Coordinates of C-alpha atoms in Angstrom, one line a residue:
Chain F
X372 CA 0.0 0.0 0.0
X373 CA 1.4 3.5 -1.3
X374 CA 2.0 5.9 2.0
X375 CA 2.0 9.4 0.4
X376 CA 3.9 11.7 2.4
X377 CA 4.9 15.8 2.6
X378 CA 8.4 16.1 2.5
X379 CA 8.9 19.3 3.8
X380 CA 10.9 22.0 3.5
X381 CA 13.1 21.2 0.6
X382 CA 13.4 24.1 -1.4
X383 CA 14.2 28.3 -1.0
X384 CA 13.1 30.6 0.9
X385 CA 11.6 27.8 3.0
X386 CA 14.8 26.4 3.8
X387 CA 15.8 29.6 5.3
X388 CA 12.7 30.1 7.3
X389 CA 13.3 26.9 8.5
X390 CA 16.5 27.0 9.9
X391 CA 16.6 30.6 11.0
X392 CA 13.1 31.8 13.3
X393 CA 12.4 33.6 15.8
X394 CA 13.1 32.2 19.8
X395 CA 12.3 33.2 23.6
X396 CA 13.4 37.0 22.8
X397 CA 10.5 37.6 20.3
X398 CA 7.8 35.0 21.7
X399 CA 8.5 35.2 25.5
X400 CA 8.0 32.0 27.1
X401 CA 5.5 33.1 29.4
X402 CA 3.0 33.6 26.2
X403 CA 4.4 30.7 24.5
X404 CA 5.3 27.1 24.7
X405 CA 8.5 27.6 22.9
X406 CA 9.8 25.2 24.9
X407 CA 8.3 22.5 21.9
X408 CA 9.2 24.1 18.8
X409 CA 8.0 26.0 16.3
X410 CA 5.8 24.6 13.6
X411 CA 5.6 25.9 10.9
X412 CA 3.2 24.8 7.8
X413 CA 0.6 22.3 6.7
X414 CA 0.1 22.0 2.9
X415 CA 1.9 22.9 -0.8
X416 CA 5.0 24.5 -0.7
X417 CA 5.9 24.1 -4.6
X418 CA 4.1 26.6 -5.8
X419 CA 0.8 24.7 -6.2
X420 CA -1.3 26.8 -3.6
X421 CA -4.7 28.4 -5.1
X422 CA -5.8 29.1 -1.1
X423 CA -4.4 30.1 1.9
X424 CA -5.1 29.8 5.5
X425 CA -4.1 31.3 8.0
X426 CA -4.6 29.7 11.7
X427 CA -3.7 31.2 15.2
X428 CA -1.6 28.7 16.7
X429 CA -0.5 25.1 17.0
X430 CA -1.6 22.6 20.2
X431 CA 0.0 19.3 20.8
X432 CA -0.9 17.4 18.5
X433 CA 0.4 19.5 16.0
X434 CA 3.8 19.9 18.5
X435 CA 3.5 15.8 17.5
X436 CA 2.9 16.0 14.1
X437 CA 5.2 19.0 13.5
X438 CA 2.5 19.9 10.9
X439 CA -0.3 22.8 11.8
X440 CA -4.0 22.1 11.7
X441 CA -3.9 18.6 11.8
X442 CA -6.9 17.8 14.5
X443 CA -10.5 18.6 14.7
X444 CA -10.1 22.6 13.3
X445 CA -8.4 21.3 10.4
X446 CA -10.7 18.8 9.5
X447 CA -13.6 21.5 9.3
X448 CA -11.5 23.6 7.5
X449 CA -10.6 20.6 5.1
X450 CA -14.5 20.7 4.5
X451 CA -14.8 24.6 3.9
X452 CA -11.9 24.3 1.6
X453 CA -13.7 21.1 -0.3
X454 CA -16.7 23.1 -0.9
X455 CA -14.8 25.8 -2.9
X456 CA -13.2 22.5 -4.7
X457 CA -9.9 22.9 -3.2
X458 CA -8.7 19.7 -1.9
X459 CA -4.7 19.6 -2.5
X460 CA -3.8 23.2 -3.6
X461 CA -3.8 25.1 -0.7
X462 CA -1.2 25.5 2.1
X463 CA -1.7 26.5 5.5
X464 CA 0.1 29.2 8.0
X465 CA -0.5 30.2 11.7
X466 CA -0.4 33.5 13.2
X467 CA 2.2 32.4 16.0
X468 CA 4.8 29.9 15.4
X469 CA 4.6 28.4 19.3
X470 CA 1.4 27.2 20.9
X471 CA -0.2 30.3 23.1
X472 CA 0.0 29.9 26.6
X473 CA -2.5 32.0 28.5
X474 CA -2.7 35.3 26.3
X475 CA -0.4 37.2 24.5
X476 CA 0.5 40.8 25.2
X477 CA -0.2 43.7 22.7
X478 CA 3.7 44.8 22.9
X479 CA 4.5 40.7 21.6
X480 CA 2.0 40.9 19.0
X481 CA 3.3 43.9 17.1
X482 CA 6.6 43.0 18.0
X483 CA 8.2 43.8 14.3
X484 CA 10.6 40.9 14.5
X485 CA 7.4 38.2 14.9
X486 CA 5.6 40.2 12.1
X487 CA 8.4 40.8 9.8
X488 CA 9.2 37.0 9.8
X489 CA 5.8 36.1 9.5
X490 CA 5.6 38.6 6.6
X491 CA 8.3 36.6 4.8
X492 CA 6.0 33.6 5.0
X493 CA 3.5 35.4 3.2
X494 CA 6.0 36.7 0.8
X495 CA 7.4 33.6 -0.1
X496 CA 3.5 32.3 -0.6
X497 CA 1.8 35.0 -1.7
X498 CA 3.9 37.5 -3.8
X499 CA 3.8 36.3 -7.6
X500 CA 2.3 32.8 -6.7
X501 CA -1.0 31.6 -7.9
X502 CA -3.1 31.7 -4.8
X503 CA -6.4 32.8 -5.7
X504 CA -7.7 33.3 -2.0
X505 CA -7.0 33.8 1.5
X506 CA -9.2 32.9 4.5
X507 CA -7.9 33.8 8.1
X508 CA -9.7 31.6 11.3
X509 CA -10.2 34.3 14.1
X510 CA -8.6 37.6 15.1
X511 CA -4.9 37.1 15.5
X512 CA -5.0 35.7 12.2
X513 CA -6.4 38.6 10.7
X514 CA -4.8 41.0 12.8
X515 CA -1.9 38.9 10.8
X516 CA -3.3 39.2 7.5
X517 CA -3.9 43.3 7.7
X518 CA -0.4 43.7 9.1
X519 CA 0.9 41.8 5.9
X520 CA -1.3 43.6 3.5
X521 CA 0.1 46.7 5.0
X522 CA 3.6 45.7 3.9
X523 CA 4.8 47.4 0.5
X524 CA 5.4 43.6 -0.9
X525 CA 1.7 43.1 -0.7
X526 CA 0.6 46.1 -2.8
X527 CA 0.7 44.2 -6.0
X528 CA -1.2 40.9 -4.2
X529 CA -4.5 41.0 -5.6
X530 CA -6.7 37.9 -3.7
X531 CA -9.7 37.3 -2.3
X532 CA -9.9 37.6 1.6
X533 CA -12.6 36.4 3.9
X534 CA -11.8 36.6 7.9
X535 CA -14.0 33.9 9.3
X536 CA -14.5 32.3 12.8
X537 CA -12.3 29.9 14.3
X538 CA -13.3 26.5 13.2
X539 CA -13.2 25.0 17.4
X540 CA -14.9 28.8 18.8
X541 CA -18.3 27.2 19.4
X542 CA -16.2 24.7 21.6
X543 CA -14.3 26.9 22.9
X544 CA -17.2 29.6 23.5
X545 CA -19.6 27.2 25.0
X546 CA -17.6 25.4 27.7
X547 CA -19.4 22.1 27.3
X548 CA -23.0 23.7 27.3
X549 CA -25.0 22.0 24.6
X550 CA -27.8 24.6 23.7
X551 CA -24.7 27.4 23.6
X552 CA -22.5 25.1 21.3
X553 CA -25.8 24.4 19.2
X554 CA -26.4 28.5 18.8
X555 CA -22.7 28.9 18.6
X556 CA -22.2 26.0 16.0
X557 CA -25.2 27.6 13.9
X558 CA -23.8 31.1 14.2
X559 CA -20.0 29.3 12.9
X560 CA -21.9 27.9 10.1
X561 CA -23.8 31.3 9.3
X562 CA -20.1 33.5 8.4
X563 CA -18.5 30.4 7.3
X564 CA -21.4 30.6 4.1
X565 CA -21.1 34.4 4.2
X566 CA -17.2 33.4 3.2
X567 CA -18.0 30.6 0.5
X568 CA -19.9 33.7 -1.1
X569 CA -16.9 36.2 -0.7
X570 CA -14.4 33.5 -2.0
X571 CA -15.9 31.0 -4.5
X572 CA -15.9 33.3 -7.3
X573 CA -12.1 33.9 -7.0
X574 CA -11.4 30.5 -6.7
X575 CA -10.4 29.8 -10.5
X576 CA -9.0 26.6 -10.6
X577 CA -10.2 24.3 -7.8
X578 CA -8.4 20.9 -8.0
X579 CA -12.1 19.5 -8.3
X580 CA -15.0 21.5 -9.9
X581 CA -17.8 21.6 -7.3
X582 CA -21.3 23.2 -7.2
X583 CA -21.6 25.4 -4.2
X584 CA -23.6 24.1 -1.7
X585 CA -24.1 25.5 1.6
X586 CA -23.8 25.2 5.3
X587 CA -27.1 24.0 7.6
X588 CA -27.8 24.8 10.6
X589 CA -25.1 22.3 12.2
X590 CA -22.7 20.2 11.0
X591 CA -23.8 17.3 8.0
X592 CA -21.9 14.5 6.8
X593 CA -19.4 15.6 4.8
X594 CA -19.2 18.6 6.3
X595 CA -15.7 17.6 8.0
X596 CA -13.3 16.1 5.5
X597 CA -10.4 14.1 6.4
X598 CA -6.9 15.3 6.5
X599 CA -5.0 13.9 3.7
X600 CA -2.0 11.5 4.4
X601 CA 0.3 13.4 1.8
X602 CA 0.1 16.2 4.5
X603 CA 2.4 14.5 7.1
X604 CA 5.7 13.7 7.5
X605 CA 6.6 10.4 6.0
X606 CA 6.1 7.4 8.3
X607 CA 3.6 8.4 10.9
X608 CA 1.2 5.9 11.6
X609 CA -2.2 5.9 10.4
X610 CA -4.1 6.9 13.6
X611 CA -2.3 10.6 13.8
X612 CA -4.1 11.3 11.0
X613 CA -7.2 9.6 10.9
X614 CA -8.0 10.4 15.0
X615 CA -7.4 12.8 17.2
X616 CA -7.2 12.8 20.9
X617 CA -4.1 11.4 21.2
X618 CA -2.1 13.4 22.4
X619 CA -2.7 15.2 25.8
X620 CA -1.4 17.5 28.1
X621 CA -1.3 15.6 31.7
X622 CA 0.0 16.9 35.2
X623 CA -0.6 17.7 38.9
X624 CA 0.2 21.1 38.6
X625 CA 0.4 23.5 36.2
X626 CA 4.1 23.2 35.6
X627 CA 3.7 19.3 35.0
X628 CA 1.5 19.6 32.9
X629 CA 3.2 22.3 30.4
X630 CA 6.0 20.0 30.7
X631 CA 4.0 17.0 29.7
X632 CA 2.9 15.6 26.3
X633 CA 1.5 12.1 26.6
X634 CA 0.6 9.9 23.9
X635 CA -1.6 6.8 23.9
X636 CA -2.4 5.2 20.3
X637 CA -6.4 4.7 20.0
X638 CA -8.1 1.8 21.1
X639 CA -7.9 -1.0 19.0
X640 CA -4.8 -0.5 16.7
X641 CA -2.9 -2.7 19.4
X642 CA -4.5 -5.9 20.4
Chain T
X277 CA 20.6 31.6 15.4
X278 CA 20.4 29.5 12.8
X279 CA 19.1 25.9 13.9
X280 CA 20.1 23.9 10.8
X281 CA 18.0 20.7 10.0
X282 CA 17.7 17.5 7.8
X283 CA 15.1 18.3 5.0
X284 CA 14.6 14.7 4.9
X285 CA 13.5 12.5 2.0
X286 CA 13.3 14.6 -1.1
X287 CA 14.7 12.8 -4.0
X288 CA 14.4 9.2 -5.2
X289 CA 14.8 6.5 -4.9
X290 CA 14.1 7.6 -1.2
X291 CA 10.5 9.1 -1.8
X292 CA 9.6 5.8 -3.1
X293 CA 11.1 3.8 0.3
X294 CA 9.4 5.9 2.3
X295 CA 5.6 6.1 0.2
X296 CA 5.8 1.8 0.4
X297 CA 7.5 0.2 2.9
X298 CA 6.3 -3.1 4.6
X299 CA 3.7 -3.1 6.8
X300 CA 2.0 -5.7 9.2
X301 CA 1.5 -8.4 6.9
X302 CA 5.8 -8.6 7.3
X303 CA 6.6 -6.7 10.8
X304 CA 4.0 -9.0 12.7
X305 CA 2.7 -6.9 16.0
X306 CA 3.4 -9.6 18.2
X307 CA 7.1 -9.0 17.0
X308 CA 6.9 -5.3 16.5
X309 CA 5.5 -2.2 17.5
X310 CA 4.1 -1.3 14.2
X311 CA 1.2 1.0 15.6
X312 CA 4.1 3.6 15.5
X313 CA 5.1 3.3 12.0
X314 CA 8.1 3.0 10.3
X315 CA 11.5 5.5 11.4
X316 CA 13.8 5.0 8.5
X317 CA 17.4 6.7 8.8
X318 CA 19.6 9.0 10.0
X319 CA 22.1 11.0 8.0
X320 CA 23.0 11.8 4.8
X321 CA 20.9 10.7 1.6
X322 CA 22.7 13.1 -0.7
X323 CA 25.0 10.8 -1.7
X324 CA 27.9 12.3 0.5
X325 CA 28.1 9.8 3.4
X326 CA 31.3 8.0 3.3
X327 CA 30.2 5.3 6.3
X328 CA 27.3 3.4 6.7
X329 CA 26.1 2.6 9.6
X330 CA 23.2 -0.5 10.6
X331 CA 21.4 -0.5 13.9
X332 CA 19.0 -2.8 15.2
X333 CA 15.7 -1.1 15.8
X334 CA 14.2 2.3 16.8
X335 CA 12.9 3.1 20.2
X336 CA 10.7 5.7 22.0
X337 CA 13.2 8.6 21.4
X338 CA 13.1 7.5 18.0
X339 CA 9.5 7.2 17.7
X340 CA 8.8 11.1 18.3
X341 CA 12.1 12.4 16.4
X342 CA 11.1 10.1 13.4
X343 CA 15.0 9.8 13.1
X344 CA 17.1 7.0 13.8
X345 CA 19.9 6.5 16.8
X346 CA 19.3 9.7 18.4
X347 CA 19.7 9.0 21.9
X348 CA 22.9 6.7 24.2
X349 CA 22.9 4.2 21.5
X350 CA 23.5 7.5 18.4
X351 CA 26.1 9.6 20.4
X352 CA 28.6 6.7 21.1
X353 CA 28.4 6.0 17.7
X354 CA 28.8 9.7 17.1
X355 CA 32.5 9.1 19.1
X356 CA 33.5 5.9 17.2
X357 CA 33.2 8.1 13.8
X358 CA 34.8 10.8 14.6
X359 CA 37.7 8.6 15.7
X360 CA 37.7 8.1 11.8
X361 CA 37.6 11.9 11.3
X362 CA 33.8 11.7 9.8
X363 CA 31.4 14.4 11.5
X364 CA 28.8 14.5 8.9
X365 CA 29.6 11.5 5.8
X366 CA 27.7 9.4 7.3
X367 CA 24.0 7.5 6.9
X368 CA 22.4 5.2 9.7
X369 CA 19.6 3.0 8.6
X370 CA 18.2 -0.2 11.1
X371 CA 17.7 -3.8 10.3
X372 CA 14.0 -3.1 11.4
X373 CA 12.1 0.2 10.3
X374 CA 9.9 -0.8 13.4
X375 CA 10.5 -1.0 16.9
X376 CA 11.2 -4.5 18.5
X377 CA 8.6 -5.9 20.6
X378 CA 9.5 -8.9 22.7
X379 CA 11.8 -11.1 20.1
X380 CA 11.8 -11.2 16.3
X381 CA 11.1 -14.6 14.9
X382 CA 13.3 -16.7 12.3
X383 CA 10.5 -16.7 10.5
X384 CA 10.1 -13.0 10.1
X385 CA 14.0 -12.0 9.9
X386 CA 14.1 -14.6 7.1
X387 CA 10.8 -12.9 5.3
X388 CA 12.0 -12.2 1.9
X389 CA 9.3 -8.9 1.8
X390 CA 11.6 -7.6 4.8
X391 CA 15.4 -9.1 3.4
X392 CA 14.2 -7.1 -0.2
X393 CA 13.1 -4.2 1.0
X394 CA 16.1 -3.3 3.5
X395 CA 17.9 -3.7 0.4
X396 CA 16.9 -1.7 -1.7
X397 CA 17.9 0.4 1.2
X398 CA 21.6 -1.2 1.1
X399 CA 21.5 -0.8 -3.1
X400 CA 20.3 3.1 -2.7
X401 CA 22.9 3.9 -0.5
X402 CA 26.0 1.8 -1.7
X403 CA 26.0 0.4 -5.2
X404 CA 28.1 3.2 -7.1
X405 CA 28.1 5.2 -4.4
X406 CA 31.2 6.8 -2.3
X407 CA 30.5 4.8 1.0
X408 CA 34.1 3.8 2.1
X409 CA 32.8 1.5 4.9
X410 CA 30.0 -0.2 6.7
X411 CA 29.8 -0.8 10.6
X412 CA 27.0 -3.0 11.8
X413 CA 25.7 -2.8 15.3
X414 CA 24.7 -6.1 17.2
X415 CA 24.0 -9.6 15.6
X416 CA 20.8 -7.9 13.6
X417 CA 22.2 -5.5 11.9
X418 CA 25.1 -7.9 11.3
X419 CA 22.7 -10.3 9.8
X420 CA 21.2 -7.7 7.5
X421 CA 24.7 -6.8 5.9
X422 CA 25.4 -10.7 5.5
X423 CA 22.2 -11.2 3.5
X424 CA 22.4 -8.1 1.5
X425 CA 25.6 -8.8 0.9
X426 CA 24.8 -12.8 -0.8
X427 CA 22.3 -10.3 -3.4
X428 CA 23.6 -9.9 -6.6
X429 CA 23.5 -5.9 -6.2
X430 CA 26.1 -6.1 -3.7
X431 CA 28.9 -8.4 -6.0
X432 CA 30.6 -5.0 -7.3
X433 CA 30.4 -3.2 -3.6
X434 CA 34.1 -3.2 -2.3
X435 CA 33.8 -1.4 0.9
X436 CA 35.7 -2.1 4.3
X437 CA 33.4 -3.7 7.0
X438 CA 33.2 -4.5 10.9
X439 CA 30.5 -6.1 12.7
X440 CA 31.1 -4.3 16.5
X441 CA 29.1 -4.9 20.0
X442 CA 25.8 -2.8 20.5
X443 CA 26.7 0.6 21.8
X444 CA 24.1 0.2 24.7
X445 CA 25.0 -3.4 25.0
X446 CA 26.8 -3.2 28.3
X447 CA 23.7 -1.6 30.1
X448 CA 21.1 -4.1 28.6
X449 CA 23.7 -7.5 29.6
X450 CA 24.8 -5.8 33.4
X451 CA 21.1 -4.8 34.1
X452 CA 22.4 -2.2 36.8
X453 CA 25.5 -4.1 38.1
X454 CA 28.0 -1.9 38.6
X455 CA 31.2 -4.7 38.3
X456 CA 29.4 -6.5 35.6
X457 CA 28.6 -3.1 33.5
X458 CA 32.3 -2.2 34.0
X459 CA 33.6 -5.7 32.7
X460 CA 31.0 -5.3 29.6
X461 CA 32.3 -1.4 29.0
X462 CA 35.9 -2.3 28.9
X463 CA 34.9 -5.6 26.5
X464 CA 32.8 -3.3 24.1
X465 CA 35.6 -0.6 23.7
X466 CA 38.0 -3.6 23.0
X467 CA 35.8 -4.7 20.8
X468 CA 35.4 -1.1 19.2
X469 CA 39.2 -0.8 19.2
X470 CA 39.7 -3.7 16.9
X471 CA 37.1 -2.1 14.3
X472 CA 38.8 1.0 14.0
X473 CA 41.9 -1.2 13.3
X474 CA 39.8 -2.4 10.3
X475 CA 38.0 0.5 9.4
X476 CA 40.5 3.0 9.4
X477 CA 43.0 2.7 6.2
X478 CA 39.7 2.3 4.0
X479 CA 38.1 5.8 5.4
X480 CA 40.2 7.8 2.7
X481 CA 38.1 10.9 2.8
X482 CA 37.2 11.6 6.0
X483 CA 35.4 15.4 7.0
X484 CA 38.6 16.1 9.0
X485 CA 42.0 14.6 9.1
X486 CA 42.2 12.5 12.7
X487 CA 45.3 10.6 13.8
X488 CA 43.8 7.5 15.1
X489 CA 42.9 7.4 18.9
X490 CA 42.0 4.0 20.8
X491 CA 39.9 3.8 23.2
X492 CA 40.7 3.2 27.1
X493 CA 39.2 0.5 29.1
X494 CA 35.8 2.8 29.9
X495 CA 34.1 6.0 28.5
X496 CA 36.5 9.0 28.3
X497 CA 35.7 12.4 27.7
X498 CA 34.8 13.2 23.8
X499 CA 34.2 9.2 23.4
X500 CA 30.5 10.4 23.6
X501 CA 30.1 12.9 20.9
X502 CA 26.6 14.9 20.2
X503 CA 24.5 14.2 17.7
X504 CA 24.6 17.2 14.8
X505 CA 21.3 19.5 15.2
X506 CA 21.4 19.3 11.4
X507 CA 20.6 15.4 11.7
X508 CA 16.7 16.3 13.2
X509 CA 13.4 17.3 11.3
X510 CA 13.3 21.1 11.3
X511 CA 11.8 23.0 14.2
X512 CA 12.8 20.1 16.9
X513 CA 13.4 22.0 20.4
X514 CA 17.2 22.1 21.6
X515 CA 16.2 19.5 24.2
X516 CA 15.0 16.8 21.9
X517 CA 19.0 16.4 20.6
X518 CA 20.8 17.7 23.8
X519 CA 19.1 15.2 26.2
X520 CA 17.8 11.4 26.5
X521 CA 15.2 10.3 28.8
X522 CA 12.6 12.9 27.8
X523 CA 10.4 10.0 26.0
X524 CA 9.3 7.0 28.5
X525 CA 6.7 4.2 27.7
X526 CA 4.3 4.0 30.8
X527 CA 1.2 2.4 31.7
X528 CA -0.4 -0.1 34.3
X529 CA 0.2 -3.0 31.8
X530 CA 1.9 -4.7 29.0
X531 CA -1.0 -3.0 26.6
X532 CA -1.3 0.3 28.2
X533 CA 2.3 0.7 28.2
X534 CA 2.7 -0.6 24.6
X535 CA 0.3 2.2 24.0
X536 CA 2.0 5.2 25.7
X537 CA 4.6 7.5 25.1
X538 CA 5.1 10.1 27.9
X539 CA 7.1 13.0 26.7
X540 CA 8.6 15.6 29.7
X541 CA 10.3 18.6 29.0
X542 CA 13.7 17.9 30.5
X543 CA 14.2 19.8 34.2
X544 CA 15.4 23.8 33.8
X545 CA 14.0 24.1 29.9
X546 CA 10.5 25.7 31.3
X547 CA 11.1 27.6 34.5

């Protein structure tokens, strides 16, 4: 059986990006989990791209993976990006290169060293490359997105842009309360169509032509589309990319637990 | 700083290897963990290594880094090549791509699926290539090179070889006896001593010139050398190549410990 795999960072300016990023002086520690990593991409990196996304952060399974959007937000975004037909060319960016931890200041968020390395992500995707349209899941990523269109390299970008709400906010927003996720989900699905309207006609050339069909009131089947296996590093098993879950943050205290990653493979791949 | 990295598997015959490589139907999981897929190398795959090296298997450390040797086991093989004045020609691959689990079976080391595929390994990396010489690690590894080296691929390969004691050998026979991991140190770096004997006048082009050193009857400084940041995927904190002991396998039982991996920041990283 053929494993398909993304192998990475194999080419300029990505090379560069990769090897030289910004540390603990830029994204202080107490905002950040630096202490994993940075991650830095999900997605085409030759050239290929017709969308971008732009995410906030990674979490640990990502911190796993080494690959961004690669749980239950980027499945959902895997299904908005299906509806426009794109289902291989697009490429994925976060806001922040380390996980958040608590909040992070104003001063670290217009630091000019995070933004102007950031900006040479979008450079490197956006200036002269064939993406059609950009879509940015909650505010940091937008606040990313204007700072970027601000620059002087982005005055001859010409895309579509639609800032929609973060793909896990009615989780997030609702704190386990059913009726609140239900309104929350519905409200998701509400500006997530408002986007599908604001991007589809840009999207040119969609690796599949699809006719556009919108969002209910919750989720459907189909809705959420599973994250290819050419997106991830070559070798990791199945279940990384086909579950999520797996990975956790455990502890007694706070400290334990920002120290801790544990794994534990799903039930019944080992018997 | 710049934090170089291994871009990994980027041209062929290596993209192939890594899209298809043998899965449970040849790595039984009674034998194997295969629920953590395959780890396939460490090193060079440019062509440039000089030495190959064969291990046995991967373990945890292994598992996360998806790169091979990287702990005890990878930086006293570090030392032994730079006794031969080679810092960076070299390429590690394992006689398993999958962890050891229990004890392999003569029935599945003699599985031609495996024997063929771990050579095609063994022709990639050494038929018309510049590998000067071939160190095998433990009676595995020793058994791969023998078999690869009855295929008719191998008839035209001249290159010097030594079949040496498992780096971590001492530890696994003495099983925390102090006198008894003494008597197995001094034995290994014999042991060790008499491959460099062998190994030496065929290393013609090593990274830097090195009079030839033997080793004493235990460890001595610089006989443990660290393994090259620019070995690891890109991104990979500090830590993850600094240290050992940051990946454990834990659980109440034989199944919940086969499906764990703990990962703690080393002590002093996140303060």
């Amino acid at each position: 059986m053929s494993r398909p795999f993304d192998p990475g960072y194999l080419a300029e300016p990505f090379l560069t990006l990769c090897a030289n990023y910004p540390e603990a002086d830029v994204y202080p520690a107490d905002q950040f989990r630096i202490e994993w990593g940075p991650i830095f991409h999900r997605g085409r990196l030759d050239g290929s791209a017709r969308v971008l996304v732009i995410g906030q952060d990674p979490a640990q399974h990502e911190t796993i993976v080494r690959r961004i959007l690669v749980g239950e937000a980027g499945r959902r975004i895997q299904g908005l990006l299906a509806k426009i037909g794109v289902t291989r060319s697009y490429v994925f960016v976060n806001a922040y290169l380390y996980s958040v931890y608590g909040s992070v200041k104003a001063k670290t968020r217009k630091d000019p060293r995070l933004i102007d390395y950031r900006n040479r992500w979008f450079d490197a995707l956006l200036v002269g490359s064939q993406v059609e349209a950009v879509v940015a899941l909650g505010q940091a990523a937008d606040e990313a997105w204007r700072l970027w269109k601000a620059s002087s390299a982005a005055q001859s970008a010409a895309v579509a842009y639609a800032a929609v709400t973060h793909p896990t906010q009615p989780e997030s927003s609702s704190k386990g309360e059913k009726v609140k996720l239900a309104a929350a989900t519905k409200k998701l699905l509400q500006n997530w169509n408002t986007a599908l309207q604001a991007l589809s006609p840009s999207v040119q050339h969609p690796d599949v032509a699809t006719p556009l069909a919108f969002y209910g009131d919750k989720w459907a089947d189909g809705d959420r589309v599973a994250i290819p296996e050419s997106d991830f590093p070559a070798g990791l098993p199945a279940w990384m990319h086909e579950q999520d879950g797996w990975a956790k943050r455990a502890g007694a205290d706070d400290l334990a637990k920002r120290r801790n990653i544990t794994l534990t493979v799903p039930t019944g791949i080992v018997t």
